[in-house]
């Protein structure tokens, strides 16, 4: 199914953060069918971002897939580093999930890695205590008996990967930039309507 949308001609997959959480991740975590069933499941650490084409769901210049939350986001040629703060995703006035943002770096961390323009948004469900369900699953697993599976339903995440439009390697710490690479990333997403270009 990787890369195939199974949607009629003219239909495009362009979900908001809320829709990814409510209509896809929540149903996946509840073991309910996702309709349309177009988002594949991939192990995050098996592929570099440029290898997702044909495996993850491609929608424009973005790739979507389900995965299990993991502390290690290292692939064969690099690793995903967190940037910025976690963002709340709300629906109907209530927080329903978290969005974490990562940038892919090639090489060994921390001193020999080269940042790329590849960005990943990783979406987590919130449990009843307001923390991410993957964190709650980690705590529960510490009390599990040996031999039990660590793949709990609430441990699911949904990922959106894309390459930012910056011409050079992304730098999220440069100063005195009229429009930073991170701003370009945010402006490329439909759910960042509140972000605007600085006026001259």
Short mmCIF file of C-alpha atoms in Angstrom, two decimals:
data_model
loop_
_atom_site.label_atom_id
_atom_site.label_comp_id
_atom_site.label_asym_id
_atom_site.label_seq_id
_atom_site.Cartn_x
_atom_site.Cartn_y
_atom_site.Cartn_z
CA UNK A 1 0.00 0.00 0.00
CA UNK A 2 2.98 2.31 0.47
CA UNK A 3 2.68 5.42 -1.68
CA UNK A 4 -0.77 4.51 -3.04
CA UNK A 5 -3.69 6.68 -1.92
CA UNK A 6 -6.62 4.62 -3.31
CA UNK A 7 -8.51 7.91 -3.66
CA UNK A 8 -10.54 8.94 -6.70
CA UNK A 9 -8.87 11.29 -9.19
CA UNK A 10 -9.00 14.89 -8.02
CA UNK A 11 -8.99 14.04 -4.32
CA UNK A 12 -5.95 15.03 -2.26
CA UNK A 13 -4.77 14.07 1.22
CA UNK A 14 -4.04 17.30 3.09
CA UNK A 15 -5.16 16.83 6.73
CA UNK A 16 -4.83 19.36 9.52
CA UNK A 17 -3.13 18.51 12.81
CA UNK A 18 -6.55 18.00 14.41
CA UNK A 19 -7.67 15.64 11.65
CA UNK A 20 -4.50 13.56 11.91
CA UNK A 21 -5.11 13.09 15.63
CA UNK A 22 -8.90 12.59 15.63
CA UNK A 23 -9.60 10.74 12.39
CA UNK A 24 -6.43 8.69 12.03
CA UNK A 25 -4.24 8.35 15.15
CA UNK A 26 -7.10 7.96 17.63
CA UNK A 27 -8.74 5.26 15.53
CA UNK A 28 -5.41 3.47 15.02
CA UNK A 29 -4.73 3.50 18.78
CA UNK A 30 -8.24 2.21 19.46
CA UNK A 31 -7.73 -0.66 16.99
CA UNK A 32 -10.54 0.72 14.82
CA UNK A 33 -10.36 0.72 11.01
CA UNK A 34 -9.20 3.95 9.40
CA UNK A 35 -11.31 4.89 6.39
CA UNK A 36 -9.91 5.43 3.92
CA UNK A 37 -7.18 2.99 4.96
CA UNK A 38 -4.36 4.74 3.12
CA UNK A 39 -1.70 5.49 5.76
CA UNK A 40 0.82 2.62 6.04
CA UNK A 41 2.73 1.49 9.12
CA UNK A 42 6.53 1.78 9.03
CA UNK A 43 9.31 1.33 11.59
CA UNK A 44 10.77 4.79 12.06
CA UNK A 45 14.38 3.65 12.43
CA UNK A 46 14.44 1.52 9.28
CA UNK A 47 14.37 4.28 6.68
CA UNK A 48 16.15 7.55 6.02
CA UNK A 49 13.67 10.30 5.04
CA UNK A 50 14.64 10.21 1.35
CA UNK A 51 13.76 6.51 1.27
CA UNK A 52 10.10 7.04 2.22
CA UNK A 53 8.91 7.54 -1.35
CA UNK A 54 6.98 4.45 -2.40
CA UNK A 55 6.73 3.25 1.21
CA UNK A 56 4.90 6.00 3.11
CA UNK A 57 1.78 7.75 1.85
CA UNK A 58 2.93 10.55 -0.46
CA UNK A 59 0.74 13.65 -0.55
CA UNK A 60 2.32 16.49 -2.49
CA UNK A 61 5.78 16.98 -1.00
CA UNK A 62 4.88 15.28 2.30
CA UNK A 63 4.97 11.67 3.46
CA UNK A 64 2.69 10.16 6.13
CA UNK A 65 2.96 6.92 8.09
CA UNK A 66 2.06 5.31 11.41
CA UNK A 67 4.80 4.08 13.69
CA UNK A 68 5.36 3.07 17.31
CA UNK A 69 6.75 5.75 19.61
CA UNK A 70 10.39 5.16 20.40
CA UNK A 71 13.14 6.93 22.29
CA UNK A 72 15.65 6.08 19.55
CA UNK A 73 15.02 7.87 16.28
CA UNK A 74 18.20 6.71 14.61
CA UNK A 75 18.31 5.28 11.08
CA UNK A 76 21.17 3.80 9.08
CA UNK A 77 22.66 7.14 8.05
CA UNK A 78 21.51 9.60 10.67
CA UNK A 79 19.09 10.55 13.41
CA UNK A 80 16.15 12.80 14.15
CA UNK A 81 16.90 15.63 16.60
CA UNK A 82 14.07 17.46 18.42
CA UNK A 83 13.70 21.18 17.78
CA UNK A 84 11.48 23.71 19.48
CA UNK A 85 8.83 22.94 22.07
CA UNK A 86 6.03 20.40 21.91
CA UNK A 87 2.80 21.92 20.63
CA UNK A 88 -0.70 21.09 21.80
CA UNK A 89 -3.29 19.95 19.27
CA UNK A 90 -6.84 20.88 20.25
CA UNK A 91 -10.29 19.83 19.10
CA UNK A 92 -13.54 21.34 20.33
CA UNK A 93 -11.68 23.38 22.93
CA UNK A 94 -9.88 20.36 24.44
CA UNK A 95 -6.30 19.27 24.02
CA UNK A 96 -6.29 15.92 22.23
CA UNK A 97 -2.65 15.47 21.26
CA UNK A 98 0.90 16.73 21.03
CA UNK A 99 2.99 17.60 18.00
CA UNK A 100 6.75 17.15 18.29
CA UNK A 101 9.09 18.50 15.59
CA UNK A 102 12.41 16.97 14.55
CA UNK A 103 15.13 17.71 12.02
CA UNK A 104 17.17 14.95 10.40
CA UNK A 105 20.97 15.03 10.76
CA UNK A 106 23.41 12.82 8.87
CA UNK A 107 26.29 11.24 10.78
CA UNK A 108 27.07 10.44 14.37
CA UNK A 109 25.89 12.72 17.10
CA UNK A 110 26.68 15.02 18.67
CA UNK A 111 29.74 16.54 16.95
CA UNK A 112 29.97 14.89 13.54
CA UNK A 113 26.37 15.31 12.38
CA UNK A 114 25.28 17.51 9.48
CA UNK A 115 21.80 18.98 9.59
CA UNK A 116 19.60 18.48 6.56
CA UNK A 117 16.40 20.16 5.38
CA UNK A 118 14.31 17.10 6.28
CA UNK A 119 11.70 17.83 8.96
CA UNK A 120 9.35 15.45 10.77
CA UNK A 121 6.20 16.23 12.74
CA UNK A 122 5.39 13.39 15.14
CA UNK A 123 1.86 13.34 16.59
CA UNK A 124 1.00 11.76 19.95
CA UNK A 125 -2.32 11.17 21.67
CA UNK A 126 -2.86 12.63 25.13
CA UNK A 127 -3.94 10.35 27.95
CA UNK A 128 -6.39 11.32 30.66
CA UNK A 129 -3.66 13.01 32.69
CA UNK A 130 -2.69 15.43 29.94
CA UNK A 131 0.59 13.70 29.10
CA UNK A 132 1.40 11.97 25.85
CA UNK A 133 0.12 8.42 25.62
CA UNK A 134 3.54 7.16 24.54
CA UNK A 135 5.01 8.41 27.82
CA UNK A 136 2.22 6.70 29.70
CA UNK A 137 2.87 3.48 27.80
CA UNK A 138 6.54 3.64 28.79
CA UNK A 139 5.59 3.88 32.44
CA UNK A 140 3.17 0.98 32.12
CA UNK A 141 5.75 -1.18 30.35
CA UNK A 142 8.09 -0.82 33.32
CA UNK A 143 5.56 -2.78 35.38
CA UNK A 144 4.88 -5.46 32.79
CA UNK A 145 5.92 -9.05 33.22
CA UNK A 146 8.71 -10.44 31.12
CA UNK A 147 7.68 -11.74 27.73
CA UNK A 148 4.74 -9.39 27.24
CA UNK A 149 4.67 -7.29 24.10
CA UNK A 150 5.71 -3.66 24.45
CA UNK A 151 3.56 -2.66 21.47
CA UNK A 152 0.52 -1.22 23.26
CA UNK A 153 -2.22 0.35 21.13
CA UNK A 154 -1.69 3.75 22.81
CA UNK A 155 1.95 3.65 21.77
CA UNK A 156 1.06 4.62 18.21
CA UNK A 157 2.18 7.88 16.60
CA UNK A 158 1.54 9.30 13.16
CA UNK A 159 4.36 11.08 11.36
CA UNK A 160 4.48 13.70 8.64
CA UNK A 161 7.87 14.09 6.91
CA UNK A 162 8.83 16.73 4.38
CA UNK A 163 11.85 18.58 3.03
CA UNK A 164 11.85 22.28 3.81
CA UNK A 165 12.28 24.78 1.00
CA UNK A 166 15.52 26.26 2.34
CA UNK A 167 18.26 26.14 -0.29
CA UNK A 168 21.04 25.30 2.14
CA UNK A 169 21.26 23.05 5.19
CA UNK A 170 18.62 24.14 7.66
CA UNK A 171 19.88 26.22 10.55
CA UNK A 172 17.36 26.97 13.27
CA UNK A 173 19.70 29.04 15.42
CA UNK A 174 20.91 31.69 12.99
CA UNK A 175 20.14 35.26 14.02
CA UNK A 176 19.22 38.38 12.02
CA UNK A 177 17.37 36.37 9.36
CA UNK A 178 14.32 38.11 7.94
CA UNK A 179 12.64 34.73 7.45
CA UNK A 180 14.21 31.69 9.07
CA UNK A 181 14.09 28.15 7.67
CA UNK A 182 11.77 27.18 10.53
CA UNK A 183 9.41 30.00 9.53
CA UNK A 184 9.34 28.61 6.00
CA UNK A 185 8.53 25.19 7.40
CA UNK A 186 5.65 26.58 9.44
CA UNK A 187 4.32 28.66 6.57
CA UNK A 188 4.15 25.56 4.40
CA UNK A 189 1.57 23.94 6.71
CA UNK A 190 -2.11 24.76 6.46
CA UNK A 191 -2.59 24.86 10.22
CA UNK A 192 -0.18 27.75 10.76
CA UNK A 193 -2.45 30.51 9.49
CA UNK A 194 -1.47 32.70 12.41
CA UNK A 195 2.17 32.89 11.24
CA UNK A 196 2.76 35.84 8.92
CA UNK A 197 5.68 37.23 7.02
CA UNK A 198 7.45 40.16 8.72
CA UNK A 199 6.61 43.50 7.14
CA UNK A 200 9.41 45.55 5.64
#
